[in-house]
Amino acid sequence: MKVTVAGTGYVGLVTGVCLAEIGHEVICIDINEEKIRLLKQGKSPIYEPGLEELLEKNAKRRSLYFTTSPKEAYSEREVIIIAVGTPENRDGSANLSYVEAAAKDIAEHMTDHVIVTIKSTVPVGTNHRVKELLNQYKAPHLQVKVVSNPEFLREGSAIQDTFKGDRIVIGSACQHAGDVIETMYKPLNIPIVRTDIKSSEMIKYASNAFLATKISFINEIANICEKLGANIEDVARGIGLDSRIGDKFLQAGIGYGGSCFPKDTKALVQLAGNVKHDFELLESVIKVNNHQPLLLLQKATDIAGDLYRKKVALLGLSFKPNTDDVRESASLVLAKKLLENGSIVSVYDPIATDNAKKMLGDHVIYCTSIDEAIRGAELTFIGTEWVEIKEYPVANYKKLMKNPRVFDGRNCYSLAEMKRHEIVYVSIGRKAILQQM
Ligand code: UGA
């Protein structure tokens, strides 16, 4: 099939590359010339395991093209996928200006009947609005159908999520248009959910809101475990083995971040508010999440006192491992709070340092190894559970820090090990190890 993907962010680029891999002829378009220049050289502008190999392979066999030209991208196409960003407005609602601009561009440049598929996360009712825009700007003799097809891939495992996804959701008012999109995905052999457009739009928000709820729920249980002397890891395992609950997304920590959960939960609260529904449950989920990094900081000041002028290390800056993305990262919330407290902060991340620099500027000391970051520090915070951090020899904290006190926001180490090494160790939902022998 001749497919165009508008937007080369995580969702658009991975979708384009994977559709090329399963045999489609794909053009990816973006308004960002620098991104397209890199992509044309076979380089990925984002860090995503496995992406660059597939990109190179499909570009070489000429099933994947990149352009900034709407004329090139939108003429003689069967399917056009909109996968542009929907950033957050000031009031928490989704900003649809990129989606609308893409729709207008498509309408003005399409040369054949086409199916426009919306993959961007958009509030219920947006597909309808896009259809109106397309009809308003397209040539009268051309037909356009709109299909909602939300995306569920995660950063850091996006390729695998695309090839081995749990489901593909297709929302359409036209049976034929939905069938075409179903055929496009057939080689992936993933269960398909067919539904109407509004339900499809809602599935996306409900999925992300539910997963965020699971995280805030387990974080609250962790906070209570700490006070009662229970262990969150055993509790999570004990509840997760119930297949009705499931063992995924029960990892307690300093909270969820990234470009999706924080934005989408707020957008759903806003969407509910628009129809005069007070989504109190989700509001609490957001509140718990905002508070979670601050609790770890509070525990640190309870133990170490005022952090003013203290040398503090922060390990991990991305919002989760295996990505260079620092958007809404709980680790950066910690960094900013530490700076507000007047701490001298040394940071280390295996991949995300360049992106973190854009947010933290020259207010922190950027290190190129864990050793360098923790050397001489009085406290170490862990914000992201990178394998490199999890596998770091814990004896080194004692050896290199001025005062070996580790505040682990992602439960990277076993309590027994930290006890053995006589390190003050405070994690999430587990007993604190306070005694240094
Ligand atoms: C999330 C969803 O998982 C995807 O299905 C969805 O497609 C995507 O948003 C999106 O809407 O585009 P992503 O943001 O890439 O994917 O990352 P996740 O793996 O879901 O992690 C989100 C945050 O939750 C991270 O900060 C992670 O540290 C945190 N998390 C996750 C926990 O704190 N505990 C857990 O048990 C799981």
Coordinates of N, CA and C and ligand atoms in Angstrom, one line a residue, residues 10-11 48 119 121 150-158 161 167 204 207-208 211-212 214-216 218-219 247-264 289 318-321 323 325 327-330 383-385 409-410, ligand 1:
Y10 N 8.2 10.1 18.0 CA 8.3 8.7 18.3 C 7.2 7.8 17.6
V11 N 6.0 8.3 17.7 CA 4.9 7.5 17.1 C 5.0 7.5 15.6
E48 N 16.1 5.2 20.0 CA 15.1 4.2 20.2 C 15.7 2.9 19.8
K119 N -3.5 8.9 14.3 CA -2.8 8.2 15.3 C -2.5 9.1 16.5
T121 N -2.7 11.3 19.7 CA -3.7 11.2 20.8 C -4.6 12.4 20.8
P150 N -5.6 4.8 17.3 CA -4.7 5.3 18.4 C -3.5 4.3 18.5
E151 N -2.4 4.9 19.1 CA -1.2 4.1 19.2 C -0.9 3.8 20.6
F152 N -0.3 2.6 20.9 CA -0.1 2.1 22.2 C 1.4 1.8 22.5
L153 N 2.3 2.2 21.5 CA 3.7 1.9 21.7 C 4.3 2.7 22.9
R154 N 5.3 2.1 23.5 CA 6.0 2.8 24.6 C 7.4 3.2 24.1
E155 N 7.9 4.3 24.5 CA 9.2 4.7 24.2 C 10.2 3.7 24.8
G156 N 11.3 3.4 24.1 CA 12.2 2.5 24.7 C 12.0 1.1 24.2
S157 N 10.7 0.7 23.9 CA 10.4 -0.6 23.4 C 9.4 -0.5 22.2
A158 N 9.5 0.7 21.5 CA 8.6 1.0 20.5 C 8.5 0.0 19.3
D161 N 6.9 -3.2 20.6 CA 5.5 -2.9 20.9 C 4.7 -2.9 19.6
R167 N -3.1 -5.2 20.9 CA -4.3 -5.0 20.0 C -4.0 -3.8 19.1
K204 N -7.9 5.3 23.8 CA -6.6 5.7 24.0 C -6.4 6.4 25.4
S207 N -7.0 4.0 28.3 CA -5.8 3.2 28.5 C -4.7 3.9 29.3
N208 N -4.3 5.1 28.9 CA -3.3 5.8 29.6 C -3.7 6.2 31.0
L211 N -3.5 3.1 33.2 CA -2.2 2.7 33.6 C -1.6 3.7 34.6
A212 N -1.9 5.0 34.4 CA -1.4 6.0 35.4 C -2.0 5.8 36.7
K214 N -3.0 2.9 37.9 CA -2.3 1.7 38.5 C -1.0 2.2 39.2
I215 N -0.3 3.1 38.6 CA 1.0 3.5 39.1 C 0.8 4.4 40.4
S216 N -0.2 5.3 40.3 CA -0.4 6.1 41.5 C -1.0 5.2 42.7
I218 N -0.3 2.0 43.3 CA 0.8 1.2 43.9 C 1.7 2.2 44.7
N219 N 1.9 3.4 44.2 CA 2.7 4.4 44.9 C 2.1 4.7 46.3
D247 N 0.4 -8.3 36.8 CA 1.6 -7.9 37.5 C 2.3 -6.7 36.8
K248 N 1.8 -6.2 35.7 CA 2.5 -5.1 35.1 C 2.1 -3.8 35.7
F249 N 3.0 -2.8 35.6 CA 2.7 -1.4 36.0 C 2.4 -1.4 37.5
L250 N 3.1 -2.2 38.3 CA 3.0 -2.2 39.7 C 4.3 -1.9 40.3
Q251 N 5.2 -1.2 39.6 CA 6.5 -0.9 40.1 C 6.4 0.5 40.8
A252 N 6.6 0.5 42.1 CA 6.5 1.7 42.9 C 7.7 2.6 42.6
G253 N 7.6 3.9 42.7 CA 8.7 4.7 42.4 C 8.4 6.2 42.7
I254 N 9.1 7.1 42.1 CA 8.9 8.5 42.3 C 7.9 9.0 41.3
G255 N 7.2 8.1 40.6 CA 6.1 8.6 39.8 C 6.3 8.5 38.3
Y256 N 5.2 8.6 37.6 CA 5.3 8.5 36.1 C 5.6 9.8 35.5
G257 N 6.3 9.8 34.3 CA 6.6 11.0 33.6 C 6.4 10.7 32.1
G258 N 7.1 11.4 31.3 CA 7.1 11.2 29.9 C 6.1 12.1 29.2
S259 N 6.0 11.9 27.8 CA 5.2 12.9 27.0 C 3.8 12.5 27.0
C260 N 3.4 11.3 27.7 CA 2.0 10.9 27.5 C 1.2 10.9 28.8
F261 N 1.6 10.1 29.8 CA 0.7 10.0 31.0 C 0.4 11.4 31.6
P262 N 1.4 12.2 31.9 CA 1.0 13.5 32.5 C 0.1 14.3 31.7
K263 N 0.4 14.3 30.4 CA -0.4 15.2 29.4 C -1.8 14.6 29.3
D264 N -1.9 13.2 29.0 CA -3.2 12.6 28.7 C -4.1 12.6 29.9
N289 N 0.8 11.7 41.9 CA 2.0 11.6 41.1 C 2.8 12.9 41.3
S318 N 16.4 10.6 32.5 CA 15.3 10.3 31.5 C 14.0 9.9 32.3
F319 N 12.9 10.0 31.7 CA 11.6 9.7 32.5 C 11.5 8.2 32.7
K320 N 12.3 7.4 32.0 CA 12.3 6.0 32.3 C 13.6 5.5 31.5
P321 N 14.0 4.2 31.8 CA 15.2 3.7 31.1 C 15.0 3.5 29.6
T323 N 15.6 5.4 27.1 CA 15.1 6.5 26.2 C 16.0 7.8 26.6
D325 N 14.5 10.7 26.4 CA 13.5 11.6 26.6 C 13.4 12.0 28.1
R327 N 11.2 14.6 29.0 CA 9.9 15.3 29.2 C 9.2 14.8 30.5
E328 N 8.8 15.8 31.3 CA 8.0 15.5 32.5 C 8.7 14.4 33.4
S329 N 10.0 14.3 33.3 CA 10.7 13.3 34.1 C 10.7 13.6 35.6
A330 N 10.3 12.6 36.4 CA 10.3 12.8 37.8 C 11.7 13.1 38.3
G383 N 17.0 8.4 40.1 CA 15.7 8.9 39.5 C 15.2 8.0 38.4
T384 N 16.1 7.2 37.8 CA 15.8 6.3 36.7 C 16.5 5.0 36.8
E385 N 15.8 3.9 36.6 CA 16.3 2.6 36.8 C 17.1 2.0 35.6
G409 N 14.8 6.3 44.2 CA 13.4 6.5 43.8 C 12.9 5.4 42.9
R410 N 13.7 4.4 42.6 CA 13.2 3.3 41.7 C 13.5 1.9 42.2
Ligands
UGA1 C1 2.9 5.2 27.6 C2 2.0 3.9 27.4 O1 2.5 2.9 28.2 C3 1.9 3.5 25.9 O2 1.0 2.4 25.8 C4 1.4 4.7 25.1 O3 1.3 4.4 23.7 C5 2.3 5.9 25.3 O4 2.3 6.2 26.7 C6 1.7 7.1 24.6 O5 0.5 7.5 24.9 O6 2.3 7.5 23.6 P1 5.5 5.7 27.6 O7 5.1 7.0 28.1 O8 6.5 5.5 26.5 O9 4.2 4.9 27.2 O10 6.1 4.9 28.9 P2 5.7 3.9 29.9 O11 6.5 2.7 29.8 O12 4.2 3.6 29.9 O13 6.1 4.6 31.3 C7 5.5 5.8 31.7 C8 6.0 6.3 33.0 O14 5.4 5.4 34.0 C9 7.5 6.2 33.2 O15 7.9 7.4 33.9 C10 7.7 5.0 34.1 O16 8.9 5.2 34.9 C11 6.5 5.0 34.9 N1 6.1 3.7 35.5 C12 5.8 2.7 34.6 C13 6.1 3.5 36.8 O17 6.5 4.4 37.6 N2 5.8 2.2 37.3 C14 5.5 1.2 36.5 O18 5.2 0.1 37.0 C15 5.4 1.4 35.1

